[in-house]
Coordinates of C-alpha atoms in Angstrom, one line a residue:
M10 CA 132.8 84.4 83.0
A11 CA 133.2 85.2 79.3
A12 CA 134.4 88.1 77.2
A13 CA 132.4 89.8 74.5
S14 CA 132.9 92.4 71.8
R15 CA 130.7 94.2 69.3
A16 CA 132.2 95.7 66.1
N17 CA 131.5 99.4 65.5
M18 CA 130.0 99.9 62.1
L19 CA 129.6 103.2 60.3
M20 CA 127.6 103.4 57.1
K21 CA 127.1 106.2 54.7
A22 CA 124.2 108.4 55.8
A23 CA 122.8 111.9 55.5
A24 CA 120.4 114.1 57.6
E25 CA 118.9 117.5 57.3
V26 CA 118.6 119.9 60.3
T27 CA 116.5 123.0 60.2
L28 CA 116.6 125.7 62.9
T29 CA 113.8 128.4 62.9
P30 CA 113.9 131.9 64.5
E31 CA 111.2 130.6 67.0
G32 CA 113.8 128.3 68.5
R33 CA 112.5 124.9 67.1
A34 CA 114.7 122.4 65.3
T35 CA 113.6 119.8 62.7
V36 CA 115.6 116.7 61.9
K37 CA 114.9 114.7 58.7
T38 CA 116.5 111.5 57.6
A39 CA 115.3 108.3 55.8
M40 CA 116.3 105.9 58.5
T41 CA 113.6 103.9 60.4
D42 CA 113.0 103.5 64.1
I43 CA 112.3 99.8 64.8
G44 CA 111.5 100.4 68.4
T45 CA 115.0 100.9 69.8
G46 CA 114.7 104.7 70.4
S47 CA 116.0 106.4 67.2
Y48 CA 113.6 109.3 67.6
T49 CA 114.9 109.9 71.1
I50 CA 118.6 109.6 70.3
L51 CA 118.5 111.9 67.3
A52 CA 116.5 114.5 69.3
Q53 CA 119.0 114.3 72.1
I54 CA 122.0 114.9 69.8
T55 CA 120.3 117.9 68.1
G56 CA 119.2 119.4 71.4
E57 CA 122.6 119.1 73.0
M58 CA 124.4 120.6 69.9
L59 CA 122.0 123.5 69.5
G60 CA 121.2 124.2 73.2
L61 CA 117.5 123.3 72.9
P62 CA 115.3 121.2 75.2
I63 CA 114.3 117.9 73.6
D64 CA 110.7 119.0 73.4
K65 CA 111.8 121.7 70.9
V66 CA 113.2 119.2 68.5
D67 CA 111.0 117.4 65.9
V68 CA 112.3 114.3 64.2
T69 CA 110.9 112.9 60.9
L70 CA 112.0 109.4 59.8
G71 CA 111.1 106.6 57.5
D72 CA 110.4 108.4 54.1
S73 CA 112.5 107.7 51.0
L74 CA 112.0 111.4 50.0
L75 CA 114.2 112.4 53.0
P76 CA 118.0 112.4 52.9
P77 CA 119.2 108.8 52.4
S78 CA 120.4 106.9 55.4
S79 CA 121.8 103.5 56.3
G80 CA 118.6 102.2 57.9
S81 CA 118.4 100.3 61.2
G82 CA 120.2 97.0 61.7
G83 CA 123.5 95.6 62.9
S84 CA 124.0 98.4 65.4
W85 CA 124.7 101.1 62.8
G86 CA 121.4 103.1 62.9
A87 CA 122.2 105.7 65.6
N88 CA 125.9 105.2 64.8
S89 CA 125.6 106.4 61.2
S90 CA 122.5 108.6 61.2
G91 CA 123.4 110.1 64.5
S92 CA 126.8 111.2 63.1
A93 CA 125.0 112.7 60.1
V94 CA 122.8 114.7 62.4
Y95 CA 125.9 115.8 64.4
V96 CA 127.6 117.1 61.2
A97 CA 124.4 118.9 60.2
C98 CA 124.3 120.6 63.6
E99 CA 127.9 121.7 63.2
G100 CA 126.9 123.3 59.9
V101 CA 124.0 125.2 61.5
I102 CA 126.3 126.5 64.2
A103 CA 128.9 127.6 61.6
E104 CA 126.1 129.5 59.7
I105 CA 124.9 131.3 62.8
A106 CA 128.5 132.2 63.7
N107 CA 128.9 133.6 60.1
R108 CA 125.8 135.7 60.5
L109 CA 127.0 137.1 63.8
G110 CA 130.5 137.8 62.4
T111 CA 132.3 135.4 64.7
T112 CA 133.6 131.8 64.7
P113 CA 132.0 128.6 66.1
A114 CA 134.9 128.3 68.6
E115 CA 134.0 131.7 70.1
M116 CA 130.3 131.1 70.6
S117 CA 128.0 128.6 72.3
M118 CA 124.3 127.9 72.3
K119 CA 122.2 127.5 75.5
D120 CA 118.5 127.7 76.4
G121 CA 117.5 129.0 73.0
D122 CA 120.1 131.8 73.0
V123 CA 123.5 132.3 71.3
I124 CA 126.3 133.3 73.7
V125 CA 129.3 135.3 72.3
G126 CA 131.7 136.4 74.9
N127 CA 129.7 138.4 77.4
R128 CA 126.9 139.0 75.0
R129 CA 123.7 136.9 74.9
V130 CA 121.8 137.0 71.6
P131 CA 118.2 135.5 71.2
L132 CA 117.9 133.0 68.3
A133 CA 115.4 135.2 66.5
E134 CA 117.9 138.0 66.3
A135 CA 120.9 135.7 65.5
I136 CA 119.1 133.8 62.7
G137 CA 117.0 136.5 61.2
A138 CA 113.8 136.0 59.2
D139 CA 114.9 132.9 57.3
P140 CA 115.4 129.5 58.9
I141 CA 118.8 127.8 58.6
S142 CA 118.7 124.4 56.9
I143 CA 121.9 122.3 56.6
T144 CA 122.3 118.7 55.3
G145 CA 125.1 116.8 56.9
E146 CA 126.7 113.7 55.5
I147 CA 128.9 111.0 56.9
E148 CA 130.7 108.0 55.4
P149 CA 133.6 105.7 56.4
G150 CA 137.0 107.2 56.0
E151 CA 140.7 106.3 56.4
T152 CA 140.1 105.4 60.1
K153 CA 138.0 102.4 59.1
K154 CA 140.8 101.1 56.9
R155 CA 143.5 101.6 59.5
F156 CA 141.9 100.6 62.8
H157 CA 139.4 98.1 64.2
Q158 CA 136.8 99.7 66.4
A159 CA 134.6 97.8 68.8
G160 CA 132.8 97.9 72.1
Y161 CA 133.9 95.4 74.7
G162 CA 132.3 93.7 77.7
A163 CA 132.4 90.8 80.2
H164 CA 129.6 88.5 81.3
F165 CA 129.4 86.8 84.7
C166 CA 126.9 84.0 85.1
E167 CA 125.9 82.0 88.2
V168 CA 124.2 78.7 87.2
A169 CA 122.7 75.9 89.3
V170 CA 122.5 72.3 87.8
N171 CA 120.7 69.4 89.3
C172 CA 123.2 66.6 89.2
H173 CA 120.4 64.0 89.2
T174 CA 118.1 65.3 86.6
G175 CA 120.2 67.7 84.6
E176 CA 117.8 70.6 85.2
T177 CA 119.6 73.9 84.7
R178 CA 118.7 77.2 86.3
V179 CA 120.4 80.6 85.7
R180 CA 120.5 82.3 89.1
R181 CA 122.2 85.5 88.2
L182 CA 123.6 87.2 85.1
L183 CA 125.8 90.3 85.1
T184 CA 127.1 92.2 82.1
V185 CA 129.7 94.9 82.2
A186 CA 130.1 96.9 79.0
A187 CA 132.6 99.5 77.8
A188 CA 130.9 101.2 74.9
G189 CA 132.2 104.7 74.5
R190 CA 129.9 107.5 75.4
I191 CA 126.4 106.2 76.1
L192 CA 123.9 108.6 74.5
N193 CA 120.9 107.2 76.4
E194 CA 121.5 105.0 79.4
K195 CA 118.0 103.6 79.6
T196 CA 117.9 102.4 76.0
A197 CA 121.4 101.1 76.1
T198 CA 120.7 99.1 79.2
S199 CA 117.5 97.7 77.7
Q200 CA 119.6 96.5 74.7
C201 CA 121.9 94.7 77.0
Y202 CA 118.9 93.1 78.8
G203 CA 117.7 91.8 75.5
G204 CA 121.1 90.3 74.7
Q205 CA 121.3 88.6 78.0
I206 CA 117.9 87.0 77.5
W207 CA 118.9 86.0 74.0
G208 CA 122.0 84.3 75.4
I209 CA 119.9 82.3 77.9
G210 CA 117.6 81.1 75.2
T211 CA 120.5 80.1 72.9
A212 CA 122.3 78.2 75.6
L213 CA 119.4 76.5 77.5
T214 CA 115.9 76.6 75.9
E215 CA 116.1 77.1 72.2
E216 CA 116.9 74.3 69.8
L217 CA 115.9 74.0 66.1
Q218 CA 114.9 70.4 65.4
I219 CA 114.9 68.9 61.9
D220 CA 113.5 65.6 60.8
P221 CA 116.5 63.7 59.3
R222 CA 114.2 61.6 57.1
S223 CA 112.3 64.5 55.5
G224 CA 114.4 67.6 56.1
L225 CA 111.3 69.4 57.6
I226 CA 111.7 71.7 60.5
V227 CA 109.8 70.0 63.4
N228 CA 109.4 72.8 65.9
H229 CA 108.5 75.7 63.6
D230 CA 106.3 77.5 66.1
L231 CA 106.3 78.9 69.6
A232 CA 104.7 75.7 70.9
G233 CA 107.8 73.7 70.1
Y234 CA 110.6 76.3 69.8
H235 CA 111.0 77.5 73.4
V236 CA 112.1 81.1 73.8
P237 CA 112.8 82.1 77.4
S238 CA 109.8 82.9 79.5
N239 CA 109.7 85.1 82.6
A240 CA 110.3 82.1 84.8
D241 CA 113.5 81.3 82.9
V242 CA 115.0 84.7 83.3
P243 CA 116.8 85.5 86.6
K244 CA 117.9 88.8 88.1
L245 CA 119.7 90.7 85.3
E246 CA 122.4 93.3 86.0
V247 CA 124.1 95.7 83.6
V248 CA 127.0 98.1 84.3
L249 CA 127.9 100.6 81.6
L250 CA 131.4 101.9 82.1
P251 CA 132.0 105.6 81.2
E252 CA 134.6 106.1 78.5
H253 CA 136.2 109.2 76.9
D254 CA 137.1 109.5 73.2
A255 CA 139.8 111.9 72.3
S256 CA 138.0 112.9 69.1
P257 CA 134.9 114.9 70.3
A258 CA 133.3 115.3 66.8
R259 CA 133.7 111.7 65.9
S260 CA 133.3 110.0 69.2
R261 CA 129.6 110.2 68.7
R262 CA 129.9 107.7 65.9
R263 CA 131.5 105.1 68.2
A264 CA 129.2 105.8 71.1
S265 CA 126.1 105.8 69.0
A266 CA 126.7 102.3 67.8
N267 CA 126.7 101.1 71.4
W268 CA 123.3 102.6 72.0
R269 CA 122.2 99.3 70.5
W270 CA 125.2 97.3 71.8
P271 CA 124.0 93.7 72.1
V272 CA 125.4 91.0 74.3
S273 CA 126.4 88.1 72.1
A274 CA 124.4 85.0 72.7
R275 CA 127.4 82.9 71.8
R276 CA 129.2 84.2 74.9
S277 CA 127.1 82.2 77.3
P278 CA 129.4 79.9 79.4
T279 CA 126.6 77.3 79.5
R280 CA 126.3 77.0 75.7
S281 CA 126.9 73.2 75.7
T282 CA 123.9 72.7 78.1
R283 CA 120.5 72.7 76.5
L284 CA 116.9 71.8 77.4
R285 CA 115.0 69.6 75.1
R286 CA 111.2 69.7 74.7
A287 CA 110.9 66.2 76.3
G288 CA 113.0 67.2 79.4
A289 CA 116.3 68.6 80.5
R290 CA 119.5 67.2 79.3
L291 CA 123.1 67.7 80.3
S292 CA 125.7 66.6 77.7
G293 CA 123.0 64.6 75.8
H294 CA 121.0 63.0 78.7
A295 CA 119.8 63.7 82.1
R296 CA 122.3 62.1 84.5
P297 CA 120.9 59.0 86.3
D298 CA 119.9 59.3 89.9
H299 CA 121.4 56.2 91.4
R300 CA 119.1 56.3 94.4
R301 CA 116.2 55.5 92.0
P302 CA 115.8 52.3 89.9
A303 CA 116.2 52.8 86.2
G304 CA 113.0 53.4 84.3
Q305 CA 111.2 55.1 87.2
A306 CA 109.4 58.3 86.3
V307 CA 110.5 61.6 87.8
S308 CA 109.2 65.1 87.6
L309 CA 111.4 67.2 85.4
P310 CA 110.7 71.0 85.1
V311 CA 111.5 72.4 81.7
R312 CA 109.9 75.8 81.3
G313 CA 110.4 77.3 84.7
V314 CA 108.9 76.7 88.1
R315 CA 105.3 76.6 86.9
H316 CA 105.5 73.9 84.3
A317 CA 106.8 70.4 84.6
R318 CA 106.7 67.3 82.4
T319 CA 107.4 63.7 83.3
S320 CA 110.5 61.9 82.0
R321 CA 112.0 58.5 82.7
I322 CA 115.5 58.2 84.1
P323 CA 117.5 56.6 81.2
S324 CA 118.8 53.1 81.7
A325 CA 121.6 51.2 79.9
T326 CA 119.1 49.2 77.8
D327 CA 117.1 52.2 76.5
Q328 CA 116.7 52.4 72.8
P329 CA 117.3 55.7 70.9
R330 CA 114.5 58.2 71.2
S331 CA 111.9 58.4 68.5
V332 CA 112.2 61.3 66.1
P333 CA 109.9 64.3 66.8
V334 CA 107.9 65.4 63.8
R335 CA 105.4 68.2 63.4
S336 CA 103.7 66.8 60.2
W337 CA 100.8 64.7 59.2
I338 CA 101.9 61.4 57.8
T339 CA 100.4 60.1 54.6
S340 CA 99.8 56.4 54.6
A341 CA 100.9 54.1 51.8
R342 CA 97.5 54.3 50.2
G343 CA 97.8 58.1 49.9
S344 CA 95.1 59.0 52.4
T345 CA 95.6 60.7 55.7
S346 CA 94.0 59.5 58.9
R347 CA 93.3 62.5 61.1
A348 CA 92.9 60.4 64.3
A349 CA 96.1 58.5 63.7
S350 CA 98.0 61.6 62.7
S351 CA 96.7 63.5 65.8
R352 CA 97.9 60.7 68.0
S353 CA 101.3 60.5 66.3
W354 CA 101.6 64.3 66.5
R355 CA 100.8 64.7 70.1
G356 CA 102.0 61.5 71.6
E357 CA 100.9 60.1 75.0
K358 CA 102.4 63.1 76.9
G359 CA 101.5 65.9 74.6
L360 CA 104.9 65.7 72.7
P361 CA 105.2 65.5 68.9
T362 CA 106.8 62.1 68.4
I363 CA 106.7 59.2 66.0
P364 CA 106.9 55.6 67.2
A365 CA 110.4 54.2 66.9
D366 CA 109.2 51.4 64.5
A367 CA 107.4 53.8 62.2
K368 CA 108.4 53.8 58.5
P369 CA 108.9 57.0 56.6
A370 CA 105.8 57.9 54.5
G371 CA 105.9 58.7 50.8
R372 CA 105.3 62.4 51.3
F373 CA 104.7 64.9 54.0
S374 CA 102.2 67.7 54.2
R375 CA 101.7 70.4 56.8
P376 CA 98.5 70.4 58.9

């Protein structure tokens, strides 16, 4: 079990909302949707505020000619731009109330109509011939200086470790998050799934290797840097706890940030256990199986149930492992032997290794 938190960040942003007599709304802001659902979230906020179905809301993003926004990153996209859209919708409602000679508190909008007391007014009549266009802006205020705001959660992980080989398997991973009002449960849950997989990779399969002699990154591609595959990921569970914020107009800012609330990879309780490319390790080495003689080969799965590589059980007389290198080695004469380099690169078992007695070359070049 481990705890997690994600700071709530609000950046300066602006958005324009236009409502036409035909009952269509247009949202414009310069933020970008990087695949996390910004179009959907901004349309949901506008539709809820103006009483319109989501298919009546058009969202335009990603143009520098539009009202400036904070962009997408660090969980502040929907948090900041969503708040700007909220403020713009409040302005549209205030303008409609002014045209009807009432106040925003005395009216509501539903199904394309404006409701004032017992009277239901169609939008075309309430707005008139000219559309209403309002630009809303949001920026950090005194609250940011006085209080720390964050979303909180807890992770529960069930892990199985082979005491003889050090092979580690995640059997189950549960995340419980308290993130304010969740604007879209599907996209918020997907963000948590991504964070869980990220945590598995950080703790068990991913490891950046650098050649200490040259400073070059050895595993600079997906063949050597192992991100979790489907076989590495167990059953994932996410529970989003409902929360109420006492500030209705500003609660959107806090909840919007948690639309992209990530699970920190650093919270994995198995962070100290990693898998190397040459086999599994637990605290540096696979633990010896005393039922087998030292030096005997064993099958050691690394990338899930479908892939296995062969590794020796370490013995007390074993020498330090050779250094893996993803480079071509230039000989002392300055020429490169493709055959020798290929053998040194792949090794006998398909692993990028250099013999332990090899001497550093004068220079390195990428293949």
